[in-house]
Coordinates of C-alpha atoms and ligand atoms in Angstrom, one line a residue:
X1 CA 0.0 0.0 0.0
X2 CA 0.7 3.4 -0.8
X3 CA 0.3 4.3 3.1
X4 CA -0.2 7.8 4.3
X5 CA 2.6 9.6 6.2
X6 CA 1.2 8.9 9.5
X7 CA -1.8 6.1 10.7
X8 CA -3.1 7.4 14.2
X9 CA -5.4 4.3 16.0
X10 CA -7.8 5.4 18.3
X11 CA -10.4 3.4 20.8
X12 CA -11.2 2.6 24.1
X13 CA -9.1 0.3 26.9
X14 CA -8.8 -3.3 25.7
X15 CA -9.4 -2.6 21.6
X16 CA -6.2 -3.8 20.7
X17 CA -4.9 -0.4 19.6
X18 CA -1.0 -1.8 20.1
X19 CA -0.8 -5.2 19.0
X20 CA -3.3 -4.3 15.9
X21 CA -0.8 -1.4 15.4
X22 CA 2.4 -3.0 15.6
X23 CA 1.3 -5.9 13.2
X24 CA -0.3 -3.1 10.8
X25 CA 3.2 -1.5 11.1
X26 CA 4.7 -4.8 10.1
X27 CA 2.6 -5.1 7.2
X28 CA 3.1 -1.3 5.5
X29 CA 6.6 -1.5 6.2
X30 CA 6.7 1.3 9.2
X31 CA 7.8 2.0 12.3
X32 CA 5.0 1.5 15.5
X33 CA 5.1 3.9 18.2
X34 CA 2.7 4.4 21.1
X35 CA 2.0 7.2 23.4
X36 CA 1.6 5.2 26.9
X37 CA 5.0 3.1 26.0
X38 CA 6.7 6.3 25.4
X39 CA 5.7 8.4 28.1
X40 CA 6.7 6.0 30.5
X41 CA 9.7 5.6 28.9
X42 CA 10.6 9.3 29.4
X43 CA 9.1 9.6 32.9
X44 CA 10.8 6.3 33.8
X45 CA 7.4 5.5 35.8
X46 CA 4.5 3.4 35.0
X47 CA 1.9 5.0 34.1
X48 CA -0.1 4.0 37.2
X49 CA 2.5 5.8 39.2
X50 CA 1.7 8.3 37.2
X51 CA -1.8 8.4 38.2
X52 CA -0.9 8.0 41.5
X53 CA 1.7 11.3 42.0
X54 CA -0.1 13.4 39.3
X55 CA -3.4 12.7 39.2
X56 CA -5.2 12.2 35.9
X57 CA -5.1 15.5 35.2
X58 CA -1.0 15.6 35.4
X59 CA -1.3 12.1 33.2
X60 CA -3.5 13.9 30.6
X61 CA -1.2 16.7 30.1
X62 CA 1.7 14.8 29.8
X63 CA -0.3 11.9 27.2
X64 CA -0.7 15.3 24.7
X65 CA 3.1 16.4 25.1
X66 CA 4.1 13.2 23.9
X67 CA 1.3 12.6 21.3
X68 CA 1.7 16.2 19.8
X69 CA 5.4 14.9 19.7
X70 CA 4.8 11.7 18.3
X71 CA 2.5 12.7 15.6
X72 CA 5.0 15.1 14.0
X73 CA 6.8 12.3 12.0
X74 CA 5.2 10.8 9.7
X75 CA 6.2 7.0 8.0
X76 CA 4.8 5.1 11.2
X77 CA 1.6 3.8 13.1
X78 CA 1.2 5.5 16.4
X79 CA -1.3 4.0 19.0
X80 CA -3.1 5.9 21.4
X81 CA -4.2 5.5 25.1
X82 CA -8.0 5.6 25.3
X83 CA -8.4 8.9 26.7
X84 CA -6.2 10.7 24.4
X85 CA -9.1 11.9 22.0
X86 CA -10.3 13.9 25.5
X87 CA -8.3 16.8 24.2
X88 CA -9.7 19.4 21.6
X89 CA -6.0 20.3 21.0
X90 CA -5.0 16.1 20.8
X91 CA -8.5 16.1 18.1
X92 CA -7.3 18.4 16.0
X93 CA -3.8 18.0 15.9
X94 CA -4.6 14.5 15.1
X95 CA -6.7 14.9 12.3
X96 CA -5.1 17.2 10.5
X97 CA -1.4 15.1 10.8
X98 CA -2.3 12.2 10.1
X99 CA -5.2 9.4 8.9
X100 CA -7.2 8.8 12.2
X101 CA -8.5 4.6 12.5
X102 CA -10.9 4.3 15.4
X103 CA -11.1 0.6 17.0
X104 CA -14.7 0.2 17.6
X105 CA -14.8 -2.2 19.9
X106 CA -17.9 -4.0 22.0
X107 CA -17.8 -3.7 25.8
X108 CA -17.8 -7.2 26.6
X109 CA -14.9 -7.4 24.2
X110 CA -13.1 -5.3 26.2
X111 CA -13.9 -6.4 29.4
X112 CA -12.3 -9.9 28.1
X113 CA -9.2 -8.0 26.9
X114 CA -8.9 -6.5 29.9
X115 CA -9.6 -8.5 32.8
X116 CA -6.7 -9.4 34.8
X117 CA -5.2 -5.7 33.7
X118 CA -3.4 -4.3 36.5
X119 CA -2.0 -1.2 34.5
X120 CA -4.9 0.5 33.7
X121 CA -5.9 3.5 37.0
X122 CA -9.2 3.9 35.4
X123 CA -10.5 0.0 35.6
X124 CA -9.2 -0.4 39.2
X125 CA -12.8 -0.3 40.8
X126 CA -15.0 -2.9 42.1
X127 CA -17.4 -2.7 38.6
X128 CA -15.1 -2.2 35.7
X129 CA -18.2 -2.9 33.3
X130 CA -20.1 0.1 34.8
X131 CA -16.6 2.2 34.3
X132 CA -16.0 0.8 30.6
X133 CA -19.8 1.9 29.9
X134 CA -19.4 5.3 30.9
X135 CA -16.4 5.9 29.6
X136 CA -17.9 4.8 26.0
X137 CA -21.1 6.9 26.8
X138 CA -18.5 10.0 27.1
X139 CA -16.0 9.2 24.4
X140 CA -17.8 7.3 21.6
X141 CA -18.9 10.9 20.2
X142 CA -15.8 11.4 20.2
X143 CA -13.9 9.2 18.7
X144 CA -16.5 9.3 15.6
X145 CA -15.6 13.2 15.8
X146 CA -12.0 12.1 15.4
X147 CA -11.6 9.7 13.6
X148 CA -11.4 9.6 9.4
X149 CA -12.2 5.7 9.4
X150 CA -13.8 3.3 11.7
X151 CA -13.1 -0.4 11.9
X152 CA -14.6 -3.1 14.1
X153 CA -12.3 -5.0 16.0
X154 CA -15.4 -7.9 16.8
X155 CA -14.4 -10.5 14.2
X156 CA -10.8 -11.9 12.9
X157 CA -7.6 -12.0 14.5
X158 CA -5.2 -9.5 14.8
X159 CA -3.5 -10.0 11.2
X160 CA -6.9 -10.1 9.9
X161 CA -7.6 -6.5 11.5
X162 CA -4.4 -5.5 10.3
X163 CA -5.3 -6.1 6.9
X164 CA -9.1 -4.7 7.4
X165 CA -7.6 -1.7 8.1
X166 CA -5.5 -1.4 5.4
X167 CA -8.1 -1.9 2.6
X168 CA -10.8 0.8 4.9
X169 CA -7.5 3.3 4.4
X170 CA -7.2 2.2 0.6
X171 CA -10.9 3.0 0.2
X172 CA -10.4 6.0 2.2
X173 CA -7.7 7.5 0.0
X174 CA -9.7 6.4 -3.1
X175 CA -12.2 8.6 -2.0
X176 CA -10.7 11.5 -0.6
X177 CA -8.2 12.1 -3.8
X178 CA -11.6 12.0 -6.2
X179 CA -13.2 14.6 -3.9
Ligands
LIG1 C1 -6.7 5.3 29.5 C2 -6.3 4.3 28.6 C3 -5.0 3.7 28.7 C4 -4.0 4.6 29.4 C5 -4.5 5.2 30.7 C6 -5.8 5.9 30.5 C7 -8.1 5.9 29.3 O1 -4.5 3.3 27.5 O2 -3.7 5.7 28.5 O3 -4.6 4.1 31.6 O4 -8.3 7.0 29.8 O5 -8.9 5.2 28.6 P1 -5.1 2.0 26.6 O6 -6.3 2.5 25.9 O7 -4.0 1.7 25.7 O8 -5.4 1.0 27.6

């Protein structure tokens, strides 16, 4: 494929943004880069420690430094954390950089993926299914805001996906460069 300069994935906790993005990487050819990996990499914390000194709020801020970094290279496939799309700036900066894929994904599907996840602040409560629902209530608009294509992660493995998403960003380009 004749891939755009730079593939952004978006979608809630547990919709395979990074191992669907490092295999679509592997497929086109490009580097994989994703936002949570790296900014605990340069904060050499995990990102519940994060959470834990900083609050969300100091986690957010930090998520768009490194995705406003991130996206200014093209030639790669950056994944991002679930929450990223929260951020008009994140949104827009997004859009405009790069071609935006959002994972829809079904709660139950996530719930699965996600399960014995120690890692993620935001699923450490009692009733993570009430907590996955409200966060889709909240963000869903927003993804669909953001997002140029939108795949469903339901059916087919990850190579499949991979592949699903190339031919939605095919069709996507076929379309955009007629309009
Ligand atoms: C979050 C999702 C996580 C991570 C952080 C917050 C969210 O990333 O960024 O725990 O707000 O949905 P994943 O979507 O990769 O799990």
């Amino acid at each position: 494929m004749d891939h755009p300069p730079l593939i952004v994935l978006i979608g809630p906790m547990g919709a395979g943004k990074s191992s669907i993005g490092r295999q679509l990487a592997r497929q086109l050819g490009c580097d994989f880069v994703d936002s949570d990996r790296e900014l605990e990499h340069r904060t050499g914390v995990d990102i519940p420690v994060i959470f834990e000194i900083e609050g969300e709020e100091g986690f957010r801020r930090r998520e768009k430094a490194v995705i406003e970094d991130l996206s200014e290279c093209g030639d790669r496939v950056l994944a991002t954390g679930g929450g990223a799309i929260l951020d008009p700036d994140t949104r827009r900066i997004l859009r405009h950089r790069g071609v935006v894929v959002y994972l829809q994904t079904a709660i139950e599907e996530q719930l699965r993926r996600t399960r014995r996840d120690r890692n993620r602040p935001l699923l450490q409560t009692a009733d993570p299914e009430t907590r996955l629902r409200q966060l889709m209530a909240e963000r869903e608009p927003l993804y669909r805001e953001t997002a140029h294509v939108v795949v469903d992660t339901g059916a087919g493995g990850v190579p499949q996906l991979a592949k699903e998403i190339i031919q939605a960003l095919e069709g996507w380009k076929a379309e955009h460069d007629g309009s």
